[in-house]
């Protein structure tokens, strides 16, 4: 589903990724740990095709993402949903409108039923008409996931999705991801700064350290 070959990324003279290679299978669940500043967001943006690596190759669903036309790359991006570290819900749209917008930007009209369904899957029924500021941090996160899921992506990439959740909310969040992955045959990649979490069964656990990625 996703392959990285010898990725390097730097900002000015600061090298952040220094030869990252990875091959993730279809439907795989993967968690990437790393300290703050280790390059997780950089890596996840590269995986989501939002940032071009300085060196190396990114292959998504069998296509080399930076050797194809912008149009083809756009099409690939449509199969990946990326949830940024700092959630960007649109504050003057309701919860329902925020989710529906994800369909509209992809040219899908009348997505209201699908948007409602996605909100229901995420357990935020009854909040459709609220504005984002009327939600808790965890609820905002679930709206962002509903928005990411409504377009049926092949790959869901979420940057530190549990950072606003306590331990209990966080484990139910992981269970939810597992259910979503098996019902929608979707691969999931998440990052976290928590280095000492116990390994979670069914997940491939990786650590990003000193610019390289290794299996835990
Ligand atoms: N646009 C940028 N310009 C310059 N330096 C950047 C930029 N983005 C990130 N960096 C630097 O690259 C390094 C890695 O940043 P990145 O955001 O990828 O880390 P991270 O692991 O996601 O950190 P955190 O856990 O705090 O979110 C940091 O030292 C950061 O200051
Ligand atoms: Mg980050």
CSV table of N, CA and C in Angstrom, one decimal, residues 31-186:
chain,number,residue,atom,x,y,z
A,31,UNK,N,2.0,2.0,14.1
A,31,UNK,CA,2.2,3.2,15.0
A,31,UNK,C,3.6,3.6,15.0
A,32,UNK,N,3.9,4.9,14.9
A,32,UNK,CA,5.2,5.4,14.8
A,32,UNK,C,5.5,6.3,16.1
A,33,UNK,N,6.4,5.8,16.9
A,33,UNK,CA,6.7,6.6,18.1
A,33,UNK,C,7.9,7.5,17.8
A,34,UNK,N,8.0,8.6,18.5
A,34,UNK,CA,9.2,9.4,18.4
A,34,UNK,C,9.1,10.6,19.3
A,35,UNK,N,10.2,11.0,19.8
A,35,UNK,CA,10.2,12.2,20.7
A,35,UNK,C,9.7,13.4,19.9
A,36,UNK,N,9.3,14.4,20.6
A,36,UNK,CA,9.0,15.7,20.0
A,36,UNK,C,10.2,16.2,19.2
A,37,UNK,N,10.0,16.6,18.0
A,37,UNK,CA,11.1,17.1,17.1
A,37,UNK,C,11.8,16.0,16.4
A,38,UNK,N,11.4,14.7,16.6
A,38,UNK,CA,12.1,13.6,15.9
A,38,UNK,C,11.8,13.5,14.4
A,39,UNK,N,10.7,14.2,14.0
A,39,UNK,CA,10.4,14.2,12.5
A,39,UNK,C,9.2,13.4,12.2
A,40,UNK,N,8.3,13.1,13.2
A,40,UNK,CA,7.1,12.4,12.9
A,40,UNK,C,6.2,13.1,11.9
A,41,UNK,N,5.9,14.4,12.2
A,41,UNK,CA,5.0,15.1,11.3
A,41,UNK,C,5.6,15.2,9.9
A,42,UNK,N,6.9,15.4,9.8
A,42,UNK,CA,7.5,15.5,8.5
A,42,UNK,C,7.3,14.2,7.8
A,43,UNK,N,7.6,13.1,8.5
A,43,UNK,CA,7.4,11.7,7.8
A,43,UNK,C,5.9,11.5,7.4
A,44,UNK,N,5.0,11.8,8.3
A,44,UNK,CA,3.6,11.6,7.9
A,44,UNK,C,3.1,12.5,6.8
A,45,UNK,N,3.7,13.7,6.7
A,45,UNK,CA,3.3,14.6,5.6
A,45,UNK,C,3.9,14.0,4.3
A,46,UNK,N,5.1,13.4,4.4
A,46,UNK,CA,5.7,12.8,3.2
A,46,UNK,C,4.8,11.6,2.8
A,47,UNK,N,4.4,10.8,3.7
A,47,UNK,CA,3.5,9.7,3.4
A,47,UNK,C,2.2,10.1,2.8
A,48,UNK,N,1.7,11.3,3.2
A,48,UNK,CA,0.4,11.7,2.7
A,48,UNK,C,0.5,12.5,1.4
A,49,UNK,N,1.7,12.6,0.9
A,49,UNK,CA,2.0,13.3,-0.4
A,49,UNK,C,1.8,14.8,-0.3
A,50,UNK,N,1.9,15.3,1.0
A,50,UNK,CA,1.7,16.8,1.2
A,50,UNK,C,3.1,17.4,1.1
A,51,UNK,N,4.1,16.7,1.3
A,51,UNK,CA,5.5,17.2,1.3
A,51,UNK,C,6.4,16.3,0.4
A,52,UNK,N,7.2,16.9,-0.4
A,52,UNK,CA,8.1,16.1,-1.3
A,52,UNK,C,9.4,15.9,-0.5
A,53,UNK,N,9.8,14.7,-0.4
A,53,UNK,CA,11.1,14.4,0.3
A,53,UNK,C,12.3,15.1,-0.5
A,54,UNK,N,13.3,15.5,0.1
A,54,UNK,CA,14.5,16.0,-0.6
A,54,UNK,C,15.1,14.9,-1.4
A,55,UNK,N,15.2,13.7,-0.9
A,55,UNK,CA,15.8,12.6,-1.6
A,55,UNK,C,14.9,11.4,-1.3
A,56,UNK,N,14.8,10.4,-2.3
A,56,UNK,CA,14.1,9.2,-2.1
A,56,UNK,C,12.8,9.1,-2.8
A,57,UNK,N,12.2,7.9,-2.7
A,57,UNK,CA,11.0,7.6,-3.5
A,57,UNK,C,9.8,7.2,-2.6
A,58,UNK,N,8.7,7.7,-2.9
A,58,UNK,CA,7.5,7.4,-2.2
A,58,UNK,C,6.5,6.7,-3.2
A,59,UNK,N,6.2,5.5,-2.8
A,59,UNK,CA,5.3,4.7,-3.7
A,59,UNK,C,4.0,4.5,-3.0
A,60,UNK,N,2.9,4.9,-3.6
A,60,UNK,CA,1.5,4.8,-3.0
A,60,UNK,C,0.7,3.9,-3.9
A,61,UNK,N,0.1,2.8,-3.4
A,61,UNK,CA,-0.8,1.9,-4.2
A,61,UNK,C,-0.1,1.6,-5.5
A,62,UNK,N,1.2,1.3,-5.4
A,62,UNK,CA,1.9,0.9,-6.6
A,62,UNK,C,2.4,2.0,-7.6
A,63,UNK,N,2.2,3.2,-7.2
A,63,UNK,CA,2.7,4.3,-8.1
A,63,UNK,C,3.7,5.1,-7.4
A,64,UNK,N,4.7,5.5,-8.2
A,64,UNK,CA,5.8,6.3,-7.7
A,64,UNK,C,5.3,7.8,-7.7
A,65,UNK,N,5.0,8.3,-6.5
A,65,UNK,CA,4.1,9.5,-6.4
A,65,UNK,C,4.8,10.8,-6.9
A,66,UNK,N,6.1,10.8,-7.0
A,66,UNK,CA,6.7,12.1,-7.5
A,66,UNK,C,7.2,12.0,-8.9
A,67,UNK,N,7.0,10.8,-9.5
A,67,UNK,CA,7.4,10.7,-10.9
A,67,UNK,C,6.2,10.7,-11.9
A,68,UNK,N,5.0,11.0,-11.3
A,68,UNK,CA,3.8,11.0,-12.2
A,68,UNK,C,3.3,12.5,-12.3
A,69,UNK,N,2.3,12.7,-13.1
A,69,UNK,CA,1.8,14.1,-13.3
A,69,UNK,C,1.1,14.6,-12.0
A,70,UNK,N,0.9,15.9,-11.9
A,70,UNK,CA,0.2,16.5,-10.8
A,70,UNK,C,-1.2,15.9,-10.7
A,71,UNK,N,-1.8,15.7,-11.9
A,71,UNK,CA,-3.2,15.2,-11.9
A,71,UNK,C,-3.3,13.8,-11.3
A,72,UNK,N,-2.3,12.9,-11.7
A,72,UNK,CA,-2.3,11.6,-11.2
A,72,UNK,C,-2.0,11.6,-9.7
A,73,UNK,N,-1.1,12.5,-9.3
A,73,UNK,CA,-0.8,12.6,-7.8
A,73,UNK,C,-2.0,13.0,-7.0
A,74,UNK,N,-2.8,14.0,-7.6
A,74,UNK,CA,-4.0,14.4,-6.9
A,74,UNK,C,-5.0,13.2,-6.7
A,75,UNK,N,-5.0,12.4,-7.7
A,75,UNK,CA,-5.9,11.2,-7.7
A,75,UNK,C,-5.4,10.3,-6.5
A,76,UNK,N,-4.1,10.1,-6.4
A,76,UNK,CA,-3.6,9.3,-5.3
A,76,UNK,C,-3.9,9.9,-4.0
A,77,UNK,N,-3.7,11.2,-3.9
A,77,UNK,CA,-4.0,11.9,-2.6
A,77,UNK,C,-5.4,11.7,-2.2
A,78,UNK,N,-6.3,11.5,-3.2
A,78,UNK,CA,-7.7,11.3,-2.9
A,78,UNK,C,-8.0,10.0,-2.1
A,79,UNK,N,-7.0,9.1,-2.2
A,79,UNK,CA,-7.2,7.8,-1.6
A,79,UNK,C,-6.5,7.7,-0.2
A,80,UNK,N,-5.9,8.9,0.2
A,80,UNK,CA,-5.3,8.9,1.5
A,80,UNK,C,-6.0,10.0,2.3
A,81,UNK,N,-6.4,9.7,3.6
A,81,UNK,CA,-6.9,10.8,4.4
A,81,UNK,C,-5.9,11.1,5.5
A,82,UNK,N,-5.6,12.3,5.6
A,82,UNK,CA,-4.5,12.8,6.6
A,82,UNK,C,-5.2,13.6,7.6
A,83,UNK,N,-5.0,13.3,8.9
A,83,UNK,CA,-5.5,14.1,10.0
A,83,UNK,C,-4.3,14.8,10.6
A,84,UNK,N,-4.2,16.1,10.4
A,84,UNK,CA,-3.0,16.8,11.0
A,84,UNK,C,-3.0,16.8,12.5
A,85,UNK,N,-1.8,17.1,13.0
A,85,UNK,CA,-1.6,17.1,14.5
A,85,UNK,C,-2.5,18.2,15.1
A,86,UNK,N,-2.6,19.3,14.5
A,86,UNK,CA,-3.4,20.3,15.1
A,86,UNK,C,-4.7,20.4,14.2
A,87,UNK,N,-5.8,20.0,14.8
A,87,UNK,CA,-7.0,19.8,14.0
A,87,UNK,C,-7.5,21.1,13.4
A,88,UNK,N,-7.9,21.0,12.2
A,88,UNK,CA,-8.4,22.2,11.5
A,88,UNK,C,-9.9,22.0,11.2
A,89,UNK,N,-10.7,22.0,12.2
A,89,UNK,CA,-12.1,22.1,11.8
A,89,UNK,C,-12.5,23.5,11.5
A,90,UNK,N,-13.4,23.7,10.6
A,90,UNK,CA,-13.8,25.0,10.2
A,90,UNK,C,-14.8,25.5,11.2
A,91,UNK,N,-14.4,26.6,11.9
A,91,UNK,CA,-15.1,27.0,13.1
A,91,UNK,C,-16.5,27.5,12.9
A,92,UNK,N,-16.7,28.1,11.7
A,92,UNK,CA,-18.1,28.6,11.5
A,92,UNK,C,-19.0,27.7,10.7
A,93,UNK,N,-18.6,26.4,10.5
A,93,UNK,CA,-19.5,25.4,10.0
A,93,UNK,C,-19.8,24.5,11.1
A,94,UNK,N,-21.0,23.9,11.0
A,94,UNK,CA,-21.4,22.9,12.0
A,94,UNK,C,-20.6,21.6,11.8
A,95,UNK,N,-20.8,20.7,12.8
A,95,UNK,CA,-20.1,19.4,12.8
A,95,UNK,C,-20.5,18.7,11.4
A,96,UNK,N,-21.8,18.7,11.2
A,96,UNK,CA,-22.3,18.0,9.9
A,96,UNK,C,-21.7,18.6,8.7
A,97,UNK,N,-21.7,19.9,8.6
A,97,UNK,CA,-21.1,20.6,7.5
A,97,UNK,C,-19.6,20.4,7.3
A,98,UNK,N,-18.9,20.3,8.4
A,98,UNK,CA,-17.5,20.0,8.4
A,98,UNK,C,-17.2,18.7,7.7
A,99,UNK,N,-18.0,17.7,8.0
A,99,UNK,CA,-17.8,16.4,7.5
A,99,UNK,C,-18.3,16.3,6.0
A,100,UNK,N,-19.4,17.0,5.7
A,100,UNK,CA,-19.9,17.0,4.4
A,100,UNK,C,-18.9,17.7,3.4
A,101,UNK,N,-18.2,18.7,3.9
A,101,UNK,CA,-17.3,19.4,3.1
A,101,UNK,C,-16.2,18.5,2.5
A,102,UNK,N,-15.8,17.5,3.2
A,102,UNK,CA,-14.8,16.6,2.7
A,102,UNK,C,-15.3,15.9,1.4
A,103,UNK,N,-16.6,15.7,1.3
A,103,UNK,CA,-17.1,15.1,0.1
A,103,UNK,C,-17.2,16.1,-1.0
A,104,UNK,N,-17.7,17.3,-0.6
A,104,UNK,CA,-17.9,18.3,-1.6
A,104,UNK,C,-16.6,18.7,-2.3
A,105,UNK,N,-15.5,18.8,-1.5
A,105,UNK,CA,-14.2,19.1,-2.2
A,105,UNK,C,-13.7,18.1,-3.1
A,106,UNK,N,-14.3,16.9,-3.0
A,106,UNK,CA,-13.9,15.8,-3.9
A,106,UNK,C,-15.0,15.6,-5.0
A,107,UNK,N,-15.9,16.6,-5.1
A,107,UNK,CA,-16.9,16.7,-6.2
A,107,UNK,C,-18.1,15.7,-5.9
A,108,UNK,N,-18.3,15.3,-4.7
A,108,UNK,CA,-19.4,14.4,-4.4
A,108,UNK,C,-20.5,15.3,-3.8
A,109,UNK,N,-21.7,15.4,-4.5
A,109,UNK,CA,-22.8,16.3,-4.1
A,109,UNK,C,-23.7,15.5,-3.1
A,110,UNK,N,-24.5,16.2,-2.4
A,110,UNK,CA,-25.5,15.6,-1.5
A,110,UNK,C,-25.0,14.5,-0.6
A,111,UNK,N,-23.9,14.8,0.0
A,111,UNK,CA,-23.2,13.8,0.9
A,111,UNK,C,-23.8,13.8,2.3
A,112,UNK,N,-25.0,14.4,2.5
A,112,UNK,CA,-25.4,14.5,3.9
A,112,UNK,C,-25.6,13.1,4.5
A,113,UNK,N,-26.2,12.2,3.8
A,113,UNK,CA,-26.4,10.9,4.4
A,113,UNK,C,-25.1,10.2,4.8
A,114,UNK,N,-24.2,10.3,3.9
A,114,UNK,CA,-22.9,9.7,4.2
A,114,UNK,C,-22.2,10.4,5.4
A,115,UNK,N,-22.3,11.7,5.4
A,115,UNK,CA,-21.7,12.4,6.5
A,115,UNK,C,-22.4,12.0,7.9
A,116,UNK,N,-23.7,11.9,7.9
A,116,UNK,CA,-24.4,11.5,9.1
A,116,UNK,C,-24.0,10.1,9.5
A,117,UNK,N,-23.8,9.2,8.5
A,117,UNK,CA,-23.4,7.9,8.8
A,117,UNK,C,-22.0,7.8,9.4
A,118,UNK,N,-21.1,8.6,8.9
A,118,UNK,CA,-19.7,8.7,9.4
A,118,UNK,C,-19.7,9.2,10.8
A,119,UNK,N,-20.6,10.2,11.1
A,119,UNK,CA,-20.6,10.7,12.5
A,119,UNK,C,-21.2,9.7,13.4
A,120,UNK,N,-22.1,8.9,12.9
A,120,UNK,CA,-22.7,7.8,13.8
A,120,UNK,C,-21.7,6.7,14.1
A,121,UNK,N,-20.9,6.3,13.1
A,121,UNK,CA,-19.8,5.4,13.3
A,121,UNK,C,-18.9,5.8,14.4
A,122,UNK,N,-18.6,7.1,14.4
A,122,UNK,CA,-17.7,7.7,15.4
A,122,UNK,C,-18.3,8.0,16.7
A,123,UNK,N,-19.6,7.7,16.8
A,123,UNK,CA,-20.3,7.9,18.1
A,123,UNK,C,-20.5,9.3,18.4
A,124,UNK,N,-20.7,10.2,17.4
A,124,UNK,CA,-21.0,11.6,17.7
A,124,UNK,C,-22.3,12.0,17.1
A,125,UNK,N,-23.3,11.1,17.2
A,125,UNK,CA,-24.6,11.4,16.8
A,125,UNK,C,-25.2,12.4,17.8
A,126,UNK,N,-26.1,13.3,17.3
A,126,UNK,CA,-26.7,14.3,18.2
A,126,UNK,C,-25.9,15.5,18.2
A,127,UNK,N,-24.7,15.5,17.7
A,127,UNK,CA,-23.8,16.7,17.7
A,127,UNK,C,-23.8,17.4,16.4
A,128,UNK,N,-24.6,16.9,15.4
A,128,UNK,CA,-24.5,17.4,14.0
A,128,UNK,C,-24.6,18.9,13.9
A,129,UNK,N,-25.5,19.5,14.6
A,129,UNK,CA,-25.7,20.9,14.4
A,129,UNK,C,-24.9,21.8,15.3
A,130,UNK,N,-24.0,21.2,16.1
A,130,UNK,CA,-23.1,22.1,16.9
A,130,UNK,C,-22.0,22.7,16.2
A,131,UNK,N,-21.4,23.7,16.7
A,131,UNK,CA,-20.2,24.3,16.1
A,131,UNK,C,-19.0,23.6,16.8
A,132,UNK,N,-17.8,23.6,16.1
A,132,UNK,CA,-16.7,23.0,16.7
A,132,UNK,C,-16.3,23.5,18.1
A,133,UNK,N,-16.5,24.8,18.4
A,133,UNK,CA,-16.1,25.3,19.7
A,133,UNK,C,-17.0,24.7,20.8
A,134,UNK,N,-18.1,24.1,20.5
A,134,UNK,CA,-19.0,23.5,21.5
A,134,UNK,C,-18.7,22.1,21.8
A,135,UNK,N,-17.5,21.6,21.3
A,135,UNK,CA,-17.1,20.2,21.5
A,135,UNK,C,-15.9,20.1,22.4
A,136,UNK,N,-15.7,19.0,23.0
A,136,UNK,CA,-14.5,18.7,23.8
A,136,UNK,C,-13.4,18.3,22.8
A,137,UNK,N,-12.2,18.3,23.3
A,137,UNK,CA,-11.0,18.0,22.5
A,137,UNK,C,-11.2,16.6,21.8
A,138,UNK,N,-11.6,15.6,22.6
A,138,UNK,CA,-11.8,14.3,22.1
A,138,UNK,C,-12.9,14.2,21.0
A,139,UNK,N,-14.0,15.0,21.2
A,139,UNK,CA,-15.1,15.0,20.3
A,139,UNK,C,-14.6,15.7,19.0
A,140,UNK,N,-13.8,16.7,19.1
A,140,UNK,CA,-13.3,17.4,17.9
A,140,UNK,C,-12.5,16.4,17.1
A,141,UNK,N,-11.7,15.6,17.8
A,141,UNK,CA,-10.8,14.6,17.2
A,141,UNK,C,-11.7,13.6,16.4
A,142,UNK,N,-12.8,13.2,17.0
A,142,UNK,CA,-13.7,12.2,16.3
A,142,UNK,C,-14.4,12.8,15.1
A,143,UNK,N,-14.7,14.1,15.2
A,143,UNK,CA,-15.3,14.8,14.0
A,143,UNK,C,-14.2,14.8,12.9
A,144,UNK,N,-13.0,15.1,13.3
A,144,UNK,CA,-11.9,15.1,12.3
A,144,UNK,C,-11.7,13.7,11.6
A,145,UNK,N,-11.9,12.6,12.5
A,145,UNK,CA,-11.8,11.3,11.9
A,145,UNK,C,-13.0,11.0,11.0
A,146,UNK,N,-14.2,11.4,11.4
A,146,UNK,CA,-15.4,11.2,10.6
A,146,UNK,C,-15.1,11.9,9.2
A,147,UNK,N,-14.6,13.1,9.3
A,147,UNK,CA,-14.3,13.8,8.1
A,147,UNK,C,-13.3,13.1,7.2
A,148,UNK,N,-12.3,12.5,7.9
A,148,UNK,CA,-11.3,11.8,7.1
A,148,UNK,C,-11.8,10.5,6.5
A,149,UNK,N,-12.8,9.9,7.2
A,149,UNK,CA,-13.3,8.6,6.7
A,149,UNK,C,-14.4,8.6,5.7
A,150,UNK,N,-15.1,9.8,5.6
A,150,UNK,CA,-16.3,9.8,4.8
A,150,UNK,C,-16.0,9.6,3.3
A,151,UNK,N,-14.8,9.9,2.9
A,151,UNK,CA,-14.5,9.7,1.5
A,151,UNK,C,-13.9,8.2,1.2
A,152,UNK,N,-14.1,7.3,2.2
A,152,UNK,CA,-13.6,5.9,2.1
A,152,UNK,C,-12.1,5.8,1.6
A,153,UNK,N,-11.2,6.4,2.3
A,153,UNK,CA,-9.8,6.3,1.9
A,153,UNK,C,-9.2,4.8,2.0
A,154,UNK,N,-8.2,4.6,1.3
A,154,UNK,CA,-7.5,3.3,1.4
A,154,UNK,C,-6.5,3.4,2.6
A,155,UNK,N,-6.0,4.6,2.9
A,155,UNK,CA,-5.0,4.8,3.9
A,155,UNK,C,-5.4,6.0,4.8
A,156,UNK,N,-5.4,5.8,6.1
A,156,UNK,CA,-5.7,6.9,7.0
A,156,UNK,C,-4.4,7.2,7.8
A,157,UNK,N,-4.0,8.4,7.7
A,157,UNK,CA,-2.8,8.8,8.4
A,157,UNK,C,-3.1,9.9,9.4
A,158,UNK,N,-2.9,9.6,10.7
A,158,UNK,CA,-3.2,10.5,11.7
A,158,UNK,C,-2.0,10.9,12.6
A,159,UNK,N,-1.8,12.2,12.7
A,159,UNK,CA,-0.6,12.7,13.4
A,159,UNK,C,-1.0,12.9,14.9
A,160,UNK,N,-0.4,12.1,15.8
A,160,UNK,CA,-0.7,12.2,17.3
A,160,UNK,C,-2.2,12.4,17.6
A,161,UNK,N,-3.0,11.4,17.1
A,161,UNK,CA,-4.5,11.5,17.3
A,161,UNK,C,-4.9,11.4,18.7
A,162,UNK,N,-4.1,10.8,19.6
A,162,UNK,CA,-4.5,10.6,21.0
A,162,UNK,C,-4.0,11.6,21.9
A,163,UNK,N,-3.4,12.7,21.4
A,163,UNK,CA,-2.8,13.6,22.3
A,163,UNK,C,-3.8,14.4,23.2
A,164,UNK,N,-5.0,14.4,22.8
A,164,UNK,CA,-6.0,15.1,23.7
A,164,UNK,C,-6.8,14.1,24.6
A,165,UNK,N,-6.5,12.8,24.5
A,165,UNK,CA,-7.3,11.8,25.1
A,165,UNK,C,-6.6,11.2,26.4
A,166,UNK,N,-7.5,10.9,27.4
A,166,UNK,CA,-6.9,10.2,28.5
A,166,UNK,C,-6.7,8.7,28.2
A,167,UNK,N,-6.2,7.9,29.1
A,167,UNK,CA,-5.8,6.5,28.8
A,167,UNK,C,-7.1,5.7,28.4
A,168,UNK,N,-8.2,5.9,29.0
A,168,UNK,CA,-9.4,5.1,28.7
A,168,UNK,C,-9.9,5.5,27.3
A,169,UNK,N,-10.0,6.8,27.1
A,169,UNK,CA,-10.5,7.3,25.8
A,169,UNK,C,-9.5,6.9,24.7
A,170,UNK,N,-8.2,6.8,25.0
A,170,UNK,CA,-7.3,6.5,24.1
A,170,UNK,C,-7.4,5.0,23.7
A,171,UNK,N,-7.6,4.1,24.7
A,171,UNK,CA,-7.8,2.7,24.3
A,171,UNK,C,-9.1,2.5,23.5
A,172,UNK,N,-10.1,3.2,23.8
A,172,UNK,CA,-11.3,3.0,23.0
A,172,UNK,C,-11.1,3.6,21.6
A,173,UNK,N,-10.3,4.6,21.5
A,173,UNK,CA,-10.0,5.1,20.2
A,173,UNK,C,-9.2,4.1,19.4
A,174,UNK,N,-8.3,3.4,20.0
A,174,UNK,CA,-7.5,2.4,19.2
A,174,UNK,C,-8.5,1.2,18.8
A,175,UNK,N,-9.4,0.9,19.7
A,175,UNK,CA,-10.3,-0.2,19.3
A,175,UNK,C,-11.2,0.3,18.1
A,176,UNK,N,-11.6,1.5,18.2
A,176,UNK,CA,-12.4,2.1,17.0
A,176,UNK,C,-11.6,2.0,15.7
A,177,UNK,N,-10.3,2.4,15.8
A,177,UNK,CA,-9.5,2.4,14.6
A,177,UNK,C,-9.4,0.9,14.1
A,178,UNK,N,-9.3,0.0,15.0
A,178,UNK,CA,-9.2,-1.4,14.6
A,178,UNK,C,-10.5,-1.9,13.9
A,179,UNK,N,-11.6,-1.5,14.4
A,179,UNK,CA,-12.9,-1.8,13.8
A,179,UNK,C,-13.0,-1.2,12.4
A,180,UNK,N,-12.6,0.1,12.4
A,180,UNK,CA,-12.7,0.8,11.1
A,180,UNK,C,-11.9,0.1,10.0
A,181,UNK,N,-10.7,-0.2,10.5
A,181,UNK,CA,-9.7,-0.8,9.5
A,181,UNK,C,-10.3,-2.1,9.0
A,182,UNK,N,-10.9,-3.0,9.9
A,182,UNK,CA,-11.4,-4.2,9.4
A,182,UNK,C,-12.6,-4.1,8.6
A,183,UNK,N,-13.5,-3.1,9.0
A,183,UNK,CA,-14.7,-3.0,8.1
A,183,UNK,C,-14.5,-2.3,6.8
A,184,UNK,N,-13.5,-1.4,6.8
A,184,UNK,CA,-13.3,-0.7,5.5
A,184,UNK,C,-12.0,-1.1,4.7
A,185,UNK,N,-11.4,-2.2,5.3
A,185,UNK,CA,-10.1,-2.6,4.6
A,185,UNK,C,-9.1,-1.5,4.4
A,186,UNK,N,-8.9,-0.7,5.5
A,186,UNK,CA,-8.2,0.5,5.3
A,186,UNK,C,-6.9,0.4,6.2
